[in-house]
Amino acid sequence: MATLIALDHPSPVGDAEALRKACQGWGTDEKAIISIIGHRNAVQRKLIRQAYEEIYHEDLVKRLESELSGDFEKAVNRWILDPADRDAVMANVAIKETIPDYRVIIEISCIRSPEELLAVKRAYQNRYKYNGDEINEALADSEADILHNVIKEKALNHEEIFRIVSTRSKAQLMATLNCFKDDHGSSITKHLVDDPADQYLLALRTAIRCINDPQKYYEKVMRNALNKAGTNEDALTRVIVTRAEKDLNEIKELYYKRNSVSLDHDVANETSGDYKEFLLTLLGKED
Amino acid sequence: MATLIALDHPSPVGDAEALRKACQGWGTDEKAIISIIGHRNAVQRKLIRQAYEEIYHEDLVKRLESELSGDFEKAVNRWILDPADRDAVMANVAIKETIPDYRVIIEISCIRSPEELLAVKRAYQNRYKYNGDEINEALADSEADILHNVIKEKALNHEEIFRIVSTRSKAQLMATLNCFKDDHGSSITKHLVDDPADQYLLALRTAIRCINDPQKYYEKVMRNALNKAGTNEDALTRVIVTRAEKDLNEIKELYYKRNSVSLDHDVANETSGDYKEFLLTLLGKED
C-alpha cells in the first residue's frame, strides 16, 4: 500500500501556475512546493510538468533544481521525474561515484518488473546518450583471444564463452567475432564443429549466427529447408511468415547470390497447391 | 525490406465479409483467402480479426483452422496471428516436439528486439497459462543442496550460484531459499558473510534479499540509513521516493515491528527543514 496521499482530480494548469508563483520573486516558497507535489501521483506530476512546459516554455525539473538545494533539492528532483527516468538517474549517479553503490543497480534489476526494467533501460539510453552501438576495441581483441583459447583447449562448455556471448551488446560481440576472424583466419562458428551431434555446440553456433547476421542466418535456414532431401516445410513457413514484413527482400537477394537461383524459383519447385500460392504471394509475387 | 505487397487502406469489415464468404458453403475458396490475407500487413490483419469477431461472434483463426489443412493451414495460421503471439506458438510447438527444435527458441531470443521479446514472453504466458508462480519442489530441494555444497567448499564465485540465482523464476528461487533454510537451519544470506569487504558476496547477498522479500530488504536499508553514525540521506530519499506510491506502508509496518519505533519518528529525528517536511509528507503525514 502507498503512503502517498494524492489529491483527487487536481488541475495540472493550476498546479503549474502555483509552482511558478512559488519559484518567483525573492526567496522560494518551499512549503507551497511540498504541499503541491507531495500530494500528486506519478501521472499527475507528469501532467504538471507538461502543463508547465507549455505555459512557460521552461523545464520544471530544471527550474526546481536551480531554486532548491541540498538533500531537499535531490529528493524533489527524484520525486518529480517519471519512475523509469528516476531509476535511470539513480543508477547513473550510483555507478559514477568514487565507490560505486551497486546496491542501487541490484535493487532496480531484482525488484522492478520486466516491463519497468525495460523502461529504465530505455530511459537510461535516452538520457545518457549511451549508444548501444559503441564498441570497445581492446575488449573485443582480448575476448576474441579468450574465446580462441577456450576453443583450442576444447573446454567448450566453459563459462567464459557463455559469459561473453550472453552479456555483451550485439555491436560489441560482432566486433569480437570480427577480431576472431582477423586473428585466426576463419569465423568462430567454423571452430565450433568438433561434434555435429553436440546440442550445446549446435545451440552456440546458431546463437552466434543469429546475432552476427540474421539475414545470412535465415538464408542458410532456407537453403537447408529447400535443398536437402525432403523439404522442411516448417522452416520454410517460419522464415517467410516472420520476415515477409521485415527483411525478406534482403534474404532473397542473399539467397540468389549464394545459390545462383531465385528463392521464389526454389520455393515454387519444392511446394505445391495453395501452400505454394500463399508462400509465393508473401514472397512478393504480383497477382 | 519487406516482400509483402500490402493493400493501401483496405476495409476490415469488407475483408471480414469476404473471408466469411470464402469459408461458407461447399468447399473453401482458398484463392480468395490468399488474395486477401496475402496482401495485408500485421495491423490490417489484426483489424480483420477484430471485425470478424464483432460481426460473426466467431474466432477467425479457429474458423480458418477448421476450413484448411496441411502446410497451407499451418502457414495461414502463423500468418494471421499477431507477431508476438505467432512467436509464442512457434516456440511452444518447437519445444513440445519429440526432438525439440531449439533453433526456433534461439532465433526468437537472439533476433527479436528487447521489446518484441518481452511481448513474446507475455503472449506465451497468456496462451499457455504458464504460471510464473509454479514451483518444482524437487528442483528446489536439489538446488538448495547445490548451493549449500558450493558455500561449504567456499567456492563462492562458483558458476552454479550464478546460474541458479540468475536463471530461476522468483517463485522457484524463493522455494529453493526456503528449502535451504529448512535443511540447514538458517538463511543462505547468513552463510554468505565470510568476508564483509568482498564485493561479490555483498552483491550476491543484496540480490538474494531483493528477490526474496523486497519490503524486508527496504526496511533494512532504512534501518541502516537512519541508525548508523551519520544519516545516509541518499538511501533515505531513494527508498521513500521510489516506494511512496507502491508499498511504503508495508515497509513502515515492518520497520515498526523490527525497531519498536515508527519510521516517521526516526525520519523526523534524523532530518530537518524542508527536506524533513517533504519526506514526512511522502510518508503520509496529514497536513
XYZ file of C-alpha atoms in Angstrom:
574
model
C 0.000 0.000 0.000
C 1.097 3.502 -0.829
C 1.728 6.133 1.826
C 1.275 8.983 -0.640
C -1.926 10.954 -0.050
C -2.717 12.122 -3.587
C -5.364 14.739 -4.343
C -8.356 13.663 -6.482
C -8.549 15.461 -9.837
C -6.133 18.363 -9.317
C -5.759 20.862 -12.181
C -2.379 20.452 -13.935
C -2.552 24.060 -15.154
C -3.467 25.368 -11.695
C -0.606 23.335 -10.186
C 1.856 24.601 -12.796
C 0.818 28.202 -12.078
C 1.129 27.731 -8.310
C 4.594 26.178 -8.709
C 5.658 29.059 -10.955
C 4.491 31.519 -8.304
C 6.379 29.580 -5.584
C 9.582 29.901 -7.643
C 9.297 33.619 -8.461
C 10.397 36.767 -6.656
C 12.646 36.939 -3.595
C 13.092 33.546 -1.987
C 11.348 30.332 -2.884
C 8.140 29.136 -1.221
C 9.282 25.621 -0.306
C 6.135 24.939 1.738
C 3.938 25.578 -1.307
C 6.091 23.278 -3.439
C 5.842 20.486 -0.856
C 2.093 20.906 -0.431
C 1.581 20.519 -4.180
C 3.992 17.855 -5.419
C 3.915 15.963 -2.101
C 0.259 15.180 -2.856
C 0.367 14.236 -6.544
C 0.872 10.771 -8.014
C 3.190 9.925 -10.929
C 0.588 10.587 -13.633
C -0.458 13.882 -12.044
C 3.175 15.027 -11.740
C 3.764 14.226 -15.375
C 0.760 16.335 -16.391
C 2.075 19.216 -14.263
C 5.474 19.032 -15.999
C 3.757 19.080 -19.392
C 1.444 21.994 -18.474
C 4.401 23.953 -17.041
C 6.448 23.418 -20.188
C 3.549 24.510 -22.408
C 2.723 27.634 -20.456
C 6.222 28.876 -19.539
C 8.428 27.223 -22.182
C 10.689 26.144 -19.365
C 11.575 22.755 -17.883
C 10.045 22.495 -14.405
C 12.642 19.925 -13.351
C 15.485 22.346 -14.172
C 13.726 25.315 -12.595
C 13.262 23.438 -9.301
C 16.867 22.297 -9.475
C 18.032 25.913 -9.622
C 15.640 27.135 -6.914
C 16.294 24.451 -4.290
C 19.405 22.950 -2.763
C 20.903 20.095 -0.760
C 19.041 16.917 0.140
C 15.707 18.654 -0.344
C 16.571 19.544 -3.941
C 17.726 15.979 -4.642
C 14.559 14.457 -3.143
C 12.272 16.836 -5.105
C 14.231 16.110 -8.278
C 13.905 12.333 -7.888
C 10.240 12.613 -6.980
C 9.203 14.807 -9.895
C 10.778 12.538 -12.529
C 8.944 9.663 -14.208
C 9.658 6.446 -12.246
C 11.707 4.898 -15.076
C 13.636 8.122 -15.637
C 14.228 8.399 -11.895
C 15.688 4.893 -11.761
C 17.937 5.762 -14.702
C 19.237 8.877 -12.880
C 19.778 6.988 -9.622
C 21.594 4.172 -11.426
C 23.840 6.638 -13.224
C 24.660 8.601 -10.057
C 25.347 5.357 -8.174
C 27.861 3.980 -10.664
C 29.625 7.317 -11.206
C 30.511 7.637 -7.525
C 34.125 7.131 -6.436
C 32.978 3.978 -4.684
C 30.092 2.831 -6.890
C 26.968 1.847 -4.959
C 25.984 -1.338 -6.753
C 23.058 -1.886 -4.402
C 21.085 0.677 -6.405
C 21.672 -1.310 -9.597
C 20.786 -4.590 -7.869
C 17.589 -3.116 -6.408
C 16.485 -1.939 -9.838
C 17.309 -5.217 -11.592
C 15.862 -7.532 -8.946
C 12.806 -5.616 -7.705
C 11.381 -3.861 -10.781
C 9.072 -5.860 -13.058
C 10.369 -6.891 -16.522
C 8.277 -4.074 -18.052
C 9.614 -1.491 -15.626
C 13.186 -2.670 -16.147
C 12.889 -2.322 -19.909
C 11.555 1.228 -19.440
C 14.524 2.038 -17.173
C 16.979 0.772 -19.795
C 15.301 2.884 -22.452
C 15.302 5.966 -20.192
C 18.984 5.405 -19.419
C 19.873 5.248 -23.101
C 17.844 8.390 -23.895
C 19.232 10.374 -21.030
C 22.899 9.469 -21.186
C 23.100 9.045 -24.940
C 24.673 5.768 -24.099
C 24.921 4.273 -27.524
C 24.361 0.537 -27.731
C 26.490 0.646 -30.870
C 29.626 1.822 -29.071
C 32.488 -0.628 -29.265
C 35.461 -1.229 -27.002
C 38.104 -2.450 -29.469
C 40.602 -3.532 -26.806
C 37.933 -5.598 -25.087
C 36.910 -7.152 -28.402
C 40.521 -8.100 -29.005
C 41.065 -9.637 -25.578
C 37.756 -11.514 -25.602
C 38.484 -12.879 -29.092
C 41.681 -14.317 -27.581
C 39.785 -15.761 -24.618
C 37.331 -17.461 -27.000
C 40.177 -18.825 -29.108
C 41.985 -20.265 -26.080
C 38.839 -21.861 -24.716
C 38.111 -23.473 -28.080
C 41.720 -24.617 -28.535
C 41.624 -26.314 -25.144
C 38.301 -27.901 -26.165
C 36.761 -26.650 -22.924
C 33.613 -25.927 -24.865
C 31.152 -25.660 -22.051
C 33.499 -23.246 -20.375
C 31.676 -20.434 -18.609
C 33.779 -17.811 -20.422
C 32.075 -18.470 -23.769
C 28.725 -18.297 -22.087
C 29.581 -15.067 -20.289
C 30.843 -13.331 -23.425
C 28.030 -14.446 -25.723
C 25.257 -13.736 -23.231
C 26.339 -10.429 -21.664
C 27.943 -8.315 -24.412
C 25.964 -5.964 -26.640
C 25.375 -7.150 -30.184
C 27.731 -4.484 -31.549
C 30.475 -5.456 -29.084
C 30.034 -9.151 -29.775
C 30.219 -8.565 -33.512
C 33.489 -6.660 -33.026
C 34.815 -9.607 -31.019
C 33.773 -12.069 -33.724
C 35.483 -9.880 -36.345
C 38.697 -9.789 -34.270
C 38.484 -13.570 -34.013
C 38.232 -13.883 -37.774
C 41.071 -11.395 -38.400
C 43.417 -13.047 -35.902
C 42.640 -16.685 -36.577
C 41.772 -16.799 -40.257
C 38.243 -18.167 -40.075
C 34.996 -17.432 -38.281
C 34.394 -18.808 -34.797
C 31.467 -20.952 -35.962
C 33.924 -22.877 -38.170
C 35.865 -23.708 -34.990
C 32.780 -24.979 -33.182
C 32.098 -28.096 -35.251
C 34.030 -30.851 -33.457
C 30.961 -32.942 -32.885
C 27.948 -32.298 -35.161
C 25.637 -34.109 -32.753
C 26.603 -31.990 -29.752
C 23.457 -29.984 -28.882
C 25.399 -27.406 -26.878
C 27.709 -26.661 -29.809
C 24.772 -26.512 -32.193
C 22.931 -24.039 -29.972
C 26.049 -21.917 -29.563
C 26.706 -21.791 -33.311
C 23.074 -20.918 -34.003
C 23.079 -18.113 -31.422
C 26.326 -16.662 -32.802
C 24.966 -16.763 -36.354
C 21.673 -15.145 -35.335
C 23.449 -12.324 -33.502
C 26.136 -11.841 -36.123
C 23.963 -11.643 -39.247
C 20.273 -12.613 -39.022
C 19.708 -12.345 -42.790
C 22.658 -14.583 -43.619
C 21.394 -16.984 -40.954
C 17.891 -17.058 -42.476
C 19.340 -17.560 -45.965
C 21.038 -20.694 -44.687
C 17.861 -21.926 -42.981
C 16.057 -21.561 -46.327
C 18.880 -23.277 -48.225
C 18.779 -26.243 -45.857
C 14.977 -26.337 -45.908
C 14.827 -26.416 -49.712
C 17.919 -28.271 -50.841
C 18.173 -31.221 -48.509
C 16.383 -34.457 -49.252
C 12.804 -33.772 -48.127
C 11.663 -30.165 -47.917
C 11.405 -28.771 -44.390
C 8.023 -27.036 -44.640
C 8.057 -25.857 -41.019
C 11.297 -23.941 -41.517
C 10.098 -22.583 -44.872
C 6.840 -21.301 -43.380
C 8.594 -19.901 -40.329
C 11.106 -17.780 -42.215
C 8.677 -16.500 -44.859
C 5.894 -15.692 -42.405
C 8.138 -13.976 -39.832
C 10.263 -11.999 -42.316
C 7.777 -11.090 -45.126
C 7.006 -7.808 -43.376
C 10.616 -7.169 -42.363
C 13.670 -8.108 -44.427
C 12.660 -10.990 -46.688
C 13.813 -8.985 -49.700
C 17.398 -8.909 -48.404
C 17.180 -12.615 -47.595
C 16.010 -13.240 -51.175
C 18.998 -11.276 -52.532
C 21.434 -13.235 -50.352
C 19.793 -16.467 -51.500
C 20.239 -15.547 -55.142
C 23.896 -14.573 -54.638
C 24.670 -17.760 -52.759
C 22.707 -20.248 -54.883
C 22.566 -18.598 -58.346
C 18.840 -19.286 -58.442
C 15.995 -17.231 -57.017
C 14.321 -18.163 -53.749
C 10.910 -17.894 -55.425
C 12.019 -20.434 -58.036
C 13.160 -22.966 -55.437
C 10.050 -22.453 -53.301
C 7.843 -22.973 -56.381
C 9.746 -26.169 -57.203
C 9.550 -27.688 -53.741
C 5.955 -26.864 -52.808
C 2.554 -27.206 -54.425
C -1.098 -26.163 -54.415
C -2.495 -23.462 -52.150
C 0.550 -23.660 -49.884
C 2.784 -22.776 -52.831
C 0.470 -19.940 -53.931
C 0.396 -18.490 -50.429
C 4.179 -18.567 -49.931
C 4.793 -17.001 -53.344
C 2.264 -14.261 -52.548
C 4.099 -13.453 -49.316
C 7.367 -13.520 -51.264
C 6.008 -10.594 -53.326
C 4.618 -12.298 -56.418
C 2.386 -9.895 -58.342
C -1.115 -11.301 -58.863
C 12.847 -4.530 -46.953
C 9.563 -6.345 -46.883
C 8.403 -8.568 -49.725
C 4.765 -8.285 -48.663
C 2.676 -6.230 -51.092
C 0.048 -4.782 -48.757
C -3.052 -3.009 -49.995
C -3.481 0.658 -49.035
C -6.489 1.314 -46.793
C -8.460 -1.931 -47.156
C -11.785 -2.161 -45.317
C -11.556 -4.519 -42.310
C -15.314 -5.113 -42.456
C -15.222 -5.794 -46.207
C -12.297 -8.183 -45.708
C -14.070 -9.981 -42.859
C -17.190 -10.407 -45.019
C -15.180 -11.707 -47.974
C -13.344 -14.196 -45.737
C -16.656 -15.367 -44.283
C -17.967 -15.931 -47.792
C -14.803 -17.853 -48.733
C -15.365 -20.174 -45.768
C -19.064 -20.838 -46.314
C -20.955 -23.380 -48.389
C -19.493 -26.407 -50.156
C -15.689 -26.243 -50.306
C -13.490 -23.381 -49.274
C -12.314 -20.643 -51.625
C -8.586 -20.842 -50.861
C -7.686 -18.434 -53.682
C -9.903 -15.728 -52.172
C -8.336 -16.258 -48.737
C -4.820 -15.963 -50.192
C -5.683 -12.866 -52.218
C -6.943 -11.106 -49.079
C -4.650 -12.050 -46.199
C -1.616 -12.395 -48.509
C -1.851 -8.643 -49.105
C -2.499 -7.306 -45.608
C 0.104 -6.198 -43.054
C 0.066 -7.104 -39.342
C -2.088 -4.139 -38.294
C -4.576 -4.741 -41.113
C -4.828 -8.454 -40.241
C -5.498 -7.591 -36.627
C -8.325 -5.255 -37.649
C -9.812 -8.010 -39.827
C -9.756 -10.462 -36.884
C -11.495 -7.877 -34.687
C -14.113 -7.014 -37.330
C -14.777 -10.733 -37.956
C -15.233 -11.410 -34.260
C -17.606 -8.460 -33.870
C -19.760 -9.334 -36.875
C -19.883 -13.145 -36.612
C -19.092 -13.779 -32.929
C -16.580 -16.341 -34.078
C -12.783 -16.516 -33.933
C -11.408 -16.149 -37.477
C -8.220 -18.001 -36.514
C -10.224 -21.044 -35.398
C -12.539 -20.892 -38.396
C -9.609 -20.926 -40.835
C -8.024 -23.733 -38.833
C -11.121 -25.880 -39.379
C -11.524 -24.951 -43.075
C -7.939 -25.510 -44.207
C -5.432 -28.318 -43.780
C -1.800 -29.359 -44.006
C 1.098 -26.962 -44.534
C -1.253 -24.384 -46.033
C -3.354 -24.305 -42.853
C -0.249 -24.000 -40.692
C 1.156 -21.151 -42.795
C -2.159 -19.242 -42.787
C -2.459 -19.774 -39.048
C 1.030 -18.416 -38.330
C 0.496 -15.506 -40.697
C -2.834 -14.366 -39.302
C -1.619 -14.238 -35.690
C -0.041 -11.162 -34.098
C 3.752 -11.397 -34.489
C 4.345 -11.850 -30.743
C 1.564 -14.432 -30.476
C 2.957 -16.225 -33.541
C 6.407 -16.450 -31.952
C 4.818 -17.839 -28.792
C 3.011 -20.551 -30.794
C 6.126 -21.448 -32.783
C 8.232 -21.615 -29.613
C 5.688 -23.858 -27.920
C 5.368 -26.205 -30.912
C 9.171 -26.356 -31.232
C 9.819 -27.411 -27.644
C 6.941 -29.891 -27.494
C 8.303 -31.928 -30.396
C 9.846 -35.348 -29.688
C 13.180 -33.856 -30.693
C 12.774 -30.216 -29.631
C 13.908 -27.712 -32.252
C 15.846 -25.261 -30.111
C 16.780 -23.177 -33.150
C 13.325 -21.611 -33.035
C 13.899 -20.508 -29.440
C 17.386 -19.211 -30.265
C 16.106 -17.261 -33.284
C 13.458 -15.591 -31.166
C 15.823 -14.739 -28.300
C 18.722 -13.529 -30.447
C 16.968 -11.789 -33.354
C 13.898 -10.121 -31.843
C 14.344 -6.697 -30.200
C 14.087 -6.474 -26.380
C 10.569 -5.013 -26.783
C 9.484 -7.774 -29.128
C 10.952 -10.445 -26.858
C 9.050 -9.127 -23.857
C 5.822 -9.208 -25.906
C 6.547 -12.829 -26.896
C 7.044 -13.817 -23.247
C 3.766 -12.158 -22.305
C 1.934 -13.836 -25.217
C 3.399 -17.199 -24.207
C 2.191 -16.815 -20.616
C -1.300 -15.741 -21.739
C -1.661 -18.514 -24.264
C -0.268 -21.461 -22.330
C -1.380 -20.347 -18.883
C 2.183 -20.982 -17.974
C 2.208 -19.720 -14.456
C 5.372 -17.933 -13.363
C 4.403 -18.935 -9.824
C 4.637 -22.660 -10.465
C 7.257 -24.380 -8.348
C 9.246 -27.553 -8.874
C 9.790 -28.760 -5.309
C 12.318 -31.463 -6.226
C 14.384 -28.948 -8.146
C 14.219 -26.508 -5.227
C 15.475 -29.250 -2.934
C 18.355 -30.297 -5.172
C 19.422 -26.729 -5.909
C 19.333 -25.864 -2.211
C 21.810 -28.741 -1.734
C 23.990 -27.487 -4.598
C 24.091 -24.013 -3.039
C 24.945 -25.476 0.355
C 27.802 -27.560 -1.043
C 29.228 -24.659 -3.008
C 29.160 -22.440 0.077
C 30.644 -25.164 2.299
C 33.530 -25.585 -0.122
C 33.931 -21.796 -0.105
C 33.869 -21.837 -3.899
C 31.867 -18.650 -3.737
C 32.335 -17.402 -7.251
C 31.288 -20.804 -8.464
C 29.178 -20.609 -11.594
C 26.460 -22.768 -10.007
C 25.368 -19.995 -7.628
C 25.320 -17.564 -10.507
C 23.330 -19.923 -12.699
C 20.705 -20.641 -10.045
C 20.242 -17.046 -8.878
C 20.150 -15.571 -12.377
C 18.032 -18.083 -14.301
C 15.307 -19.355 -11.959
C 11.938 -17.642 -11.612
C 11.428 -15.629 -8.437
C 8.910 -18.171 -7.139
C 11.280 -21.082 -7.826
C 14.220 -19.290 -6.258
C 12.180 -18.482 -3.159
C 11.265 -22.172 -2.832
C 14.969 -23.042 -3.086
C 15.869 -20.472 -0.414
C 13.140 -21.882 1.845
C 14.491 -25.427 1.352
C 17.930 -24.109 2.222
C 16.618 -22.610 5.450
C 14.637 -25.745 6.368
C 17.560 -28.098 5.714
C 20.405 -26.027 7.108
C 18.830 -24.071 9.947
C 19.495 -20.533 8.746
C 19.019 -18.421 5.655
C 21.557 -18.526 2.859
C 22.472 -14.864 3.314
C 23.738 -15.735 6.810
C 26.125 -18.199 5.131
C 27.455 -15.593 2.723
C 29.272 -13.339 5.180
C 32.803 -14.754 5.295
C 34.395 -11.528 4.202
C 32.337 -8.347 4.719
C 34.545 -6.422 2.268
C 34.054 -8.915 -0.555
C 32.066 -7.007 -3.205
C 30.925 -10.193 -4.920
C 29.460 -11.581 -1.703
C 27.825 -8.255 -0.913
C 26.189 -8.096 -4.339
C 25.005 -11.700 -4.075
C 23.505 -11.157 -0.623
C 21.781 -7.972 -1.804
C 20.327 -9.677 -4.892
C 19.045 -12.610 -2.832
C 17.436 -10.252 -0.301
C 15.824 -8.143 -3.044
C 14.368 -11.204 -4.764
C 13.334 -12.942 -1.555
C 11.490 -10.096 0.170
C 11.787 -6.560 -1.235
C 9.918 -4.967 1.677
C 12.111 -6.627 4.277
C 15.118 -5.557 2.240
C 13.947 -1.933 2.132
C 13.234 -1.977 5.877
C 16.854 -2.900 6.448
C 18.102 -0.191 4.063
C 16.087 2.348 6.084
C 17.339 0.950 9.388
C 20.960 1.246 8.244
C 20.352 4.692 6.748
C 18.843 6.035 9.985
C 20.588 4.220 12.786
C 24.226 4.189 11.806
C 26.509 7.072 12.747
C 25.719 9.699 10.102
C 22.377 9.512 8.340
C 22.526 8.195 4.768
C 20.273 10.762 3.068
C 20.700 9.226 -0.387
C 19.350 5.866 0.754
C 16.569 7.559 2.728
C 15.444 9.603 -0.279
C 15.747 6.648 -2.626
C 13.516 4.311 -0.641
C 10.862 6.895 0.246
C 10.659 8.371 -3.247
C 10.562 5.022 -5.076
C 8.144 3.252 -2.711
C 5.751 6.069 -1.578
C 3.380 5.161 -4.417
C 3.849 1.411 -4.028
C 4.387 -0.366 -0.700
C 5.874 2.143 1.721
C 3.053 1.411 4.147
C 4.145 -2.233 4.475
C 7.764 -1.106 4.845
C 6.651 1.256 7.653
C 4.866 -1.625 9.398
C 7.936 -3.863 9.160
C 10.078 -1.010 10.464
C 7.857 -0.560 13.483
C 7.811 -4.309 14.240
C 11.580 -4.581 13.931
C 12.607 -1.369 15.729
C 9.684 -0.685 18.122
C 9.606 2.879 16.899
C 7.835 4.354 13.881
C 9.723 5.123 10.699
C 8.189 8.620 10.665
C 9.604 9.243 14.132
C 13.129 8.217 13.153
C 12.993 10.169 9.896
C 11.816 13.273 11.799
C 14.681 12.843 14.284
C 17.428 12.418 11.703
C 16.431 15.082 9.162
C 15.482 18.755 9.277
C 13.908 21.690 7.460
C 12.179 21.370 4.107
C 13.806 18.004 3.469
C 12.195 16.632 6.626
C 8.807 18.166 5.748
C 8.928 16.681 2.261
C 9.855 13.154 3.393
C 7.174 13.177 6.097
C 4.595 14.333 3.528
C 5.517 11.413 1.250
C 5.352 9.112 4.285
C 1.660 10.060 4.571
C 1.672 12.809 7.196
C -1.668 14.641 7.186
C -1.236 18.398 6.636
